[in-house]
Coordinates of C-alpha atoms and ligand atoms in Angstrom, one line a residue:
M22 CA -20.5 8.2 -7.4
A23 CA -22.8 6.4 -5.0
V24 CA -22.8 2.6 -5.0
S25 CA -25.8 0.3 -4.5
D26 CA -25.7 -2.3 -1.7
Y27 CA -26.3 -4.8 -4.4
D28 CA -23.1 -3.9 -6.2
L29 CA -21.0 -3.7 -3.1
I30 CA -22.3 -7.0 -1.8
A31 CA -21.5 -8.5 -5.2
A32 CA -17.9 -7.0 -5.0
W33 CA -17.5 -8.4 -1.5
K34 CA -18.6 -11.9 -2.7
Q35 CA -16.1 -11.7 -5.6
V36 CA -13.2 -10.8 -3.2
L37 CA -14.3 -13.4 -0.6
T38 CA -14.6 -16.1 -3.2
L39 CA -11.1 -15.3 -4.6
S40 CA -10.0 -15.4 -0.9
K41 CA -11.3 -18.9 -0.7
L42 CA -13.7 -18.2 2.1
E43 CA -15.4 -21.5 3.1
P44 CA -18.8 -22.1 4.7
G45 CA -18.4 -22.5 8.5
Q46 CA -15.2 -20.4 8.7
I47 CA -15.0 -17.6 11.1
V48 CA -14.6 -14.0 9.9
T49 CA -14.0 -11.0 12.2
V50 CA -14.7 -7.5 10.8
L51 CA -12.3 -5.1 12.5
T52 CA -13.8 -1.6 12.7
S53 CA -13.2 1.8 14.3
S54 CA -14.8 5.2 14.2
T55 CA -13.8 5.9 10.6
T56 CA -15.1 2.7 9.1
H57 CA -17.5 3.3 6.2
P58 CA -21.0 2.1 7.3
Q59 CA -21.9 0.7 3.8
T60 CA -18.6 -1.1 3.5
L61 CA -19.3 -2.7 6.9
S62 CA -22.9 -3.7 6.4
T63 CA -22.3 -5.1 2.9
A64 CA -19.2 -7.0 4.2
M65 CA -21.2 -8.7 7.0
T66 CA -24.1 -9.5 4.6
A67 CA -21.7 -11.0 2.0
V68 CA -19.9 -13.2 4.6
S69 CA -23.2 -14.5 6.0
M70 CA -24.5 -15.2 2.4
M71 CA -21.4 -17.4 1.9
G72 CA -22.2 -19.4 5.0
A73 CA -19.4 -18.2 7.2
M74 CA -19.8 -17.0 10.8
V75 CA -19.2 -13.2 11.1
N76 CA -18.1 -11.2 14.1
R77 CA -17.5 -7.5 14.4
L78 CA -14.7 -6.1 16.6
D79 CA -15.0 -2.4 17.1
L80 CA -11.9 -0.6 18.6
P81 CA -11.6 3.1 19.7
P82 CA -9.3 5.3 17.6
V83 CA -5.8 6.1 18.9
N84 CA -2.9 8.5 18.0
A85 CA -5.1 11.6 18.0
E86 CA -2.7 13.4 20.2
K87 CA 0.3 12.6 17.9
A88 CA -0.9 12.4 14.2
L89 CA -0.8 15.5 12.0
S90 CA -3.4 13.9 9.7
R91 CA -6.5 11.7 9.9
D92 CA -5.2 9.6 7.0
S93 CA -5.0 6.0 8.5
L94 CA -1.7 5.4 6.8
A95 CA -0.1 8.7 8.0
Y96 CA 0.8 7.7 11.6
L97 CA 1.8 4.0 12.0
G98 CA 3.0 1.7 14.7
T99 CA 0.6 1.9 17.6
T100 CA -2.9 0.8 16.7
P101 CA -6.0 0.1 18.8
L102 CA -4.7 -3.4 19.0
T103 CA -1.5 -2.5 20.8
G104 CA -1.5 -4.2 24.2
N105 CA -5.1 -5.4 23.6
R106 CA -4.7 -9.1 24.4
A107 CA -8.4 -10.0 24.1
A108 CA -8.8 -8.4 20.7
I109 CA -5.6 -10.0 19.4
A110 CA -6.8 -13.4 20.7
A111 CA -10.1 -13.0 18.8
L112 CA -8.3 -12.1 15.6
K113 CA -5.9 -15.0 15.9
E114 CA -8.9 -17.4 16.3
S115 CA -10.4 -16.1 13.1
D116 CA -9.8 -17.6 9.7
L117 CA -10.2 -14.2 8.0
V118 CA -10.0 -10.6 9.3
L119 CA -11.6 -7.9 7.2
D120 CA -9.6 -4.8 8.4
L121 CA -11.9 -1.8 7.9
M122 CA -9.7 0.1 10.4
T123 CA -6.0 -0.1 9.2
L124 CA -3.5 -2.3 10.9
L125 CA -0.9 -1.9 8.2
F126 CA 2.7 -1.8 9.4
S127 CA 1.7 -2.8 12.9
P128 CA 3.7 -5.4 14.9
E129 CA 0.4 -7.0 15.9
Q130 CA -0.5 -7.6 12.3
H131 CA 2.4 -10.0 12.0
E132 CA 1.6 -11.8 15.2
I133 CA -1.9 -12.4 13.9
L134 CA -0.8 -13.5 10.4
S135 CA 1.7 -15.9 11.9
T136 CA -1.2 -18.0 13.3
G137 CA -2.4 -18.6 9.7
T138 CA -5.2 -15.9 9.9
K139 CA -5.6 -14.0 6.7
I140 CA -6.0 -10.2 6.8
L141 CA -7.6 -8.1 4.1
L142 CA -7.4 -4.3 4.4
A143 CA -10.3 -2.4 2.8
V144 CA -10.7 1.3 3.8
E145 CA -11.2 3.1 0.4
P146 CA -14.6 4.5 -0.4
P147 CA -17.2 2.1 -1.7
E148 CA -17.1 3.3 -5.3
V149 CA -13.3 2.9 -5.4
L150 CA -13.7 -0.6 -4.0
V151 CA -16.2 -1.5 -6.7
R152 CA -14.2 0.1 -9.5
M153 CA -11.1 -1.9 -8.6
V154 CA -12.7 -5.1 -7.3
P155 CA -9.8 -7.6 -7.7
S156 CA -9.7 -10.3 -10.3
A157 CA -7.7 -13.4 -11.0
D158 CA -6.1 -11.4 -13.9
D159 CA -4.9 -8.9 -11.3
R160 CA -3.1 -11.7 -9.4
E161 CA -1.7 -13.1 -12.7
R162 CA -0.3 -9.7 -13.6
V163 CA 1.2 -9.0 -10.2
S164 CA 2.6 -12.5 -9.7
R165 CA 4.3 -12.4 -13.2
A166 CA 5.9 -9.1 -12.2
A167 CA 6.9 -10.6 -8.9
R168 CA 8.6 -13.5 -10.6
L169 CA 10.6 -10.9 -12.6
L170 CA 11.7 -9.3 -9.4
E171 CA 12.6 -12.5 -7.5
G172 CA 16.3 -13.1 -7.2
K173 CA 17.4 -9.9 -8.8
K174 CA 20.5 -8.1 -7.4
E175 CA 19.7 -4.4 -8.3
M176 CA 16.7 -2.2 -9.1
H177 CA 17.9 0.9 -11.0
I178 CA 15.4 3.7 -11.5
T179 CA 16.0 6.6 -13.9
S180 CA 13.9 9.4 -15.4
A181 CA 14.2 12.3 -17.8
A182 CA 13.4 14.5 -14.7
G183 CA 16.8 13.4 -13.2
T184 CA 16.0 10.4 -11.0
D185 CA 18.9 8.0 -10.9
L186 CA 18.7 5.6 -8.0
R187 CA 20.4 2.3 -7.4
C188 CA 18.8 -0.1 -5.0
P189 CA 20.7 -3.3 -4.2
L190 CA 18.3 -6.2 -3.6
G191 CA 18.3 -9.6 -1.9
E192 CA 17.8 -9.0 1.9
F193 CA 14.0 -8.7 1.8
P194 CA 11.1 -10.7 0.2
V195 CA 9.1 -9.6 -2.8
I196 CA 5.6 -8.7 -1.8
Q197 CA 2.6 -8.9 -4.1
E198 CA -0.5 -6.8 -3.6
Y199 CA -3.4 -7.9 -5.8
G200 CA -6.4 -7.3 -3.6
F201 CA -7.3 -10.7 -2.0
V202 CA -6.0 -13.2 0.5
D203 CA -6.0 -16.7 -1.1
Q204 CA -3.3 -18.3 1.1
P205 CA -3.3 -18.9 4.9
G206 CA -1.3 -16.2 6.7
R207 CA -1.5 -13.7 3.7
W208 CA -2.1 -10.0 4.1
D209 CA -3.4 -8.0 1.2
H210 CA -5.1 -4.7 0.4
W211 CA -8.2 -4.1 -1.6
P212 CA -7.8 -2.1 -3.9
S213 CA -4.2 -2.5 -5.0
G214 CA -2.3 -4.0 -7.9
F215 CA 1.5 -3.5 -7.5
V216 CA 4.6 -5.4 -6.6
L217 CA 7.1 -4.2 -4.0
T218 CA 10.2 -5.1 -2.1
W219 CA 12.7 -3.3 0.2
P220 CA 16.2 -2.4 -0.9
N221 CA 19.1 -3.9 1.1
E222 CA 19.5 -2.0 4.4
R223 CA 21.7 1.1 4.1
Q224 CA 22.7 0.3 0.5
T225 CA 20.6 2.6 -1.6
N226 CA 22.4 5.6 -3.2
G227 CA 21.4 8.2 -5.7
T228 CA 18.8 10.9 -6.5
L229 CA 15.1 10.8 -6.7
V230 CA 13.4 13.7 -8.5
I231 CA 9.7 14.1 -7.5
D232 CA 8.7 16.0 -10.7
R233 CA 5.7 18.3 -11.2
G234 CA 2.6 16.1 -11.1
D235 CA 4.2 13.3 -9.0
I236 CA 2.1 12.5 -5.9
L237 CA 3.0 12.9 -2.3
L238 CA 1.2 10.6 0.2
P239 CA -0.2 11.0 2.9
M240 CA -0.2 14.7 1.8
K241 CA -2.4 13.7 -1.2
S242 CA -0.9 16.5 -3.2
Y243 CA 0.5 16.7 -6.7
A244 CA 3.9 18.3 -6.5
Q245 CA 3.7 21.7 -8.2
E246 CA 7.5 21.9 -8.7
A247 CA 10.3 19.5 -8.6
I248 CA 11.7 18.1 -5.3
V249 CA 15.2 16.7 -5.4
V250 CA 15.8 14.0 -2.8
T251 CA 19.4 12.7 -2.2
V252 CA 19.7 9.2 -0.8
E253 CA 23.0 8.1 0.7
N254 CA 23.6 4.6 2.2
G255 CA 19.9 4.0 2.4
F256 CA 18.9 7.3 4.1
V257 CA 17.6 10.6 2.8
T258 CA 20.3 13.2 3.4
H259 CA 18.8 16.2 1.4
I260 CA 15.4 17.3 0.3
D261 CA 15.7 20.3 -2.0
G262 CA 13.2 22.4 -3.9
G263 CA 10.4 25.0 -3.3
L264 CA 7.4 24.9 -1.0
D265 CA 6.5 21.3 -1.7
A266 CA 10.1 20.3 -0.6
E267 CA 9.7 22.4 2.5
L268 CA 6.3 20.9 3.4
L269 CA 7.7 17.4 3.0
S270 CA 10.8 18.2 5.0
E271 CA 8.9 19.9 7.8
Y272 CA 6.4 17.0 8.0
M273 CA 9.1 14.4 8.2
A274 CA 11.1 16.4 10.7
S275 CA 8.1 16.8 13.0
F276 CA 8.4 13.1 13.9
K277 CA 11.9 13.7 15.4
D278 CA 12.9 10.2 14.3
P279 CA 16.0 9.4 12.1
E280 CA 14.2 6.2 10.9
A281 CA 11.7 8.4 9.1
Y282 CA 14.5 9.1 6.5
A283 CA 15.2 5.4 5.7
M284 CA 14.3 3.9 2.4
S285 CA 11.2 1.8 2.7
H286 CA 9.5 -0.2 0.0
I287 CA 10.1 0.2 -3.8
G288 CA 8.2 -1.2 -6.7
W289 CA 5.9 -0.4 -9.6
G290 CA 2.1 -0.1 -10.3
L291 CA 0.2 -2.7 -12.2
Q292 CA -3.5 -1.8 -11.8
P293 CA -5.0 -0.7 -15.2
R294 CA -8.2 0.4 -13.5
A295 CA -6.3 2.8 -11.2
Q296 CA -5.7 6.3 -12.5
W297 CA -3.1 9.0 -11.8
S298 CA -5.7 11.7 -12.1
T299 CA -8.2 10.3 -9.6
L300 CA -6.7 12.0 -6.6
A301 CA -7.6 15.4 -8.2
M302 CA -11.3 14.4 -8.1
Y303 CA -11.4 13.7 -4.3
D304 CA -11.3 15.8 -1.1
R305 CA -8.1 15.0 0.6
E306 CA -9.6 13.1 3.5
A307 CA -12.1 11.1 1.3
T308 CA -9.5 8.5 0.2
I309 CA -6.1 7.2 1.2
G310 CA -5.0 7.4 -2.4
M311 CA -4.7 3.8 -3.6
D312 CA -5.2 4.9 -7.3
A313 CA -2.0 6.8 -6.9
R314 CA -0.1 3.8 -5.4
A315 CA -1.4 1.4 -8.0
F316 CA -1.7 3.1 -11.4
E317 CA 0.0 1.1 -14.1
G318 CA 3.6 2.1 -14.8
N319 CA 4.3 4.2 -11.7
F320 CA 7.5 3.8 -9.7
L321 CA 6.3 3.7 -6.1
F322 CA 8.9 4.3 -3.4
S323 CA 8.5 5.1 0.2
F324 CA 10.4 6.3 3.3
G325 CA 10.2 4.9 6.9
P326 CA 9.3 1.5 8.2
N327 CA 10.5 -1.9 7.1
N328 CA 8.7 -4.1 9.7
E329 CA 6.2 -5.1 7.0
A330 CA 9.1 -7.0 5.3
G331 CA 10.6 -8.4 8.5
G332 CA 12.8 -5.5 9.3
S333 CA 13.1 -3.8 12.7
R334 CA 12.2 -0.2 11.7
T335 CA 8.7 0.7 13.0
T336 CA 8.9 4.4 12.7
A337 CA 5.5 6.1 12.8
C338 CA 6.4 8.3 9.8
H339 CA 5.5 6.7 6.5
I340 CA 5.7 8.5 3.2
D341 CA 4.6 6.9 -0.1
I342 CA 5.6 8.7 -3.4
P343 CA 4.5 7.3 -6.8
L344 CA 6.5 8.8 -9.7
R345 CA 5.4 9.0 -13.3
R346 CA 7.6 8.5 -16.4
C347 CA 10.4 6.5 -14.8
T348 CA 12.4 3.6 -16.2
V349 CA 12.7 0.7 -13.8
S350 CA 15.4 -1.8 -14.6
L351 CA 16.2 -5.1 -12.8
D352 CA 19.9 -6.2 -13.3
G353 CA 20.0 -4.0 -16.4
E354 CA 16.7 -5.3 -17.9
P355 CA 14.0 -2.6 -18.0
V356 CA 10.5 -3.8 -16.8
V357 CA 9.0 -0.3 -17.0
K358 CA 10.1 2.3 -19.6
D359 CA 9.3 6.0 -19.3
G360 CA 6.2 5.0 -17.1
K361 CA 4.9 2.3 -19.4
V362 CA 5.0 -1.4 -18.3
L363 CA 6.9 -3.1 -21.1
D364 CA 5.0 -4.8 -23.9
N365 CA 6.3 -8.3 -23.0
F366 CA 4.8 -7.7 -19.5
S367 CA 2.0 -5.2 -20.3
Y368 CA -1.5 -6.3 -19.6
S369 CA -4.8 -5.6 -21.3
K370 CA -7.3 -3.6 -19.4
Ligands
G6C405 O1 -1.3 -1.1 0.3 C1 -0.4 -0.4 0.7 C2 -0.6 0.8 1.2 C3 0.5 1.6 1.6 C4 1.7 1.1 1.5 O2 2.8 1.8 1.9 C5 2.0 -0.1 1.0 N1 0.9 -0.9 0.6

C-alpha cells in the first residue's frame, strides 16, 4: 500500500523525537543503490524540520561477486565502509546515522558506535515503516522482557513439534530492539520489537524443529515440511528433512565456513503490529522480513555471527529463523507459552 510523504515524514519525526534528536545536531544519512528514494527524501526533510544538520553519504554496493541473494542481511561482514577511512570518519563525527544501506554485523558499526554516535537501521518498505513506527510502549514492552532475561542462567525452548533446546546464558549481553536510538552509542532497527541475547559459546545442546509454517530468513520462505536441526556444543551438526532442509543445508555449505553453523542470537518477538502472515503478501526481494523477526510470541534464533554481541565470529553467513508455538523458559520460568507471550507480560495492541 503506498504511503504519502506526509505520513512518512510524520513517522520519521516520531522516531527522531523518540531518538532525542536535538536542533543543531549533525545527522548523516547513509545510502547505497538499494536505498528507497521516498524513505531517503522524507528522512532528510524530517531531520531538517527538526532543526538538525543533515548530510547524505552514498556508498557503492559490495559483495555482488559473493552473495547468493540481494537481501542486505544475507551476506554480512564486508560492507561499503570496510577500509573506507573518510566515510568512517564522517559517521564518527555525526551525532546520529540513519542507515538506509545496512551495516548490521559489521565491525565498522562497532567502531562508529564506540564514539557515541547513534545508528538507526531502516531499510524496510515505507508502508512497513509506517505500520510499525516505534512508540514508547514498544520500548516499555521490550525493556520489561529484557529485565526478565538479565541475569538468567538458562533459556530452555520446547515445542509440540519436538524442539527441545537448552541454552546456557551469561557470557553475552541482553540486546533490546525497539526501533529507536535514545542513548548515545546505541544501535537499533526500525521496525523491530524483540529481545535477544547469545547463548554461552559452545554450550548449546538439543534439537530445533523448524515446523511447517515456520520461516527461514534470508530465504523468506515458509517451511513446507519439518526440518530437524541438531545442535551439539553450540554448533549445528545435523540438518534433516526434505527439500527445505536440503536448501538450507546447501545454502549454508556454500559459504565453506564452519562458523556459519554456530549458534547466534536467541530471543522472542514482542511487536503486536508485526504479523507472521505478512511475508506471504510480499515478493521475496521487497522486504527483509522484519514482521517475521518481530511478531509477538515467536522464538527467534539464528546461526552465524556473534560480533554484534562482542564475540569474534564475523562469518558472512547469517540465518534467522522465527518459530511459532514454542515455549520459552528462563531458569524454569516460562515467559512465552505455546507461542503466546505470558499474561503477566503480555501487552495490549
Ligand atoms: O534487526 C535485526 C535484524 C536481523 C538480525 O539478525 C537481528 N536483528
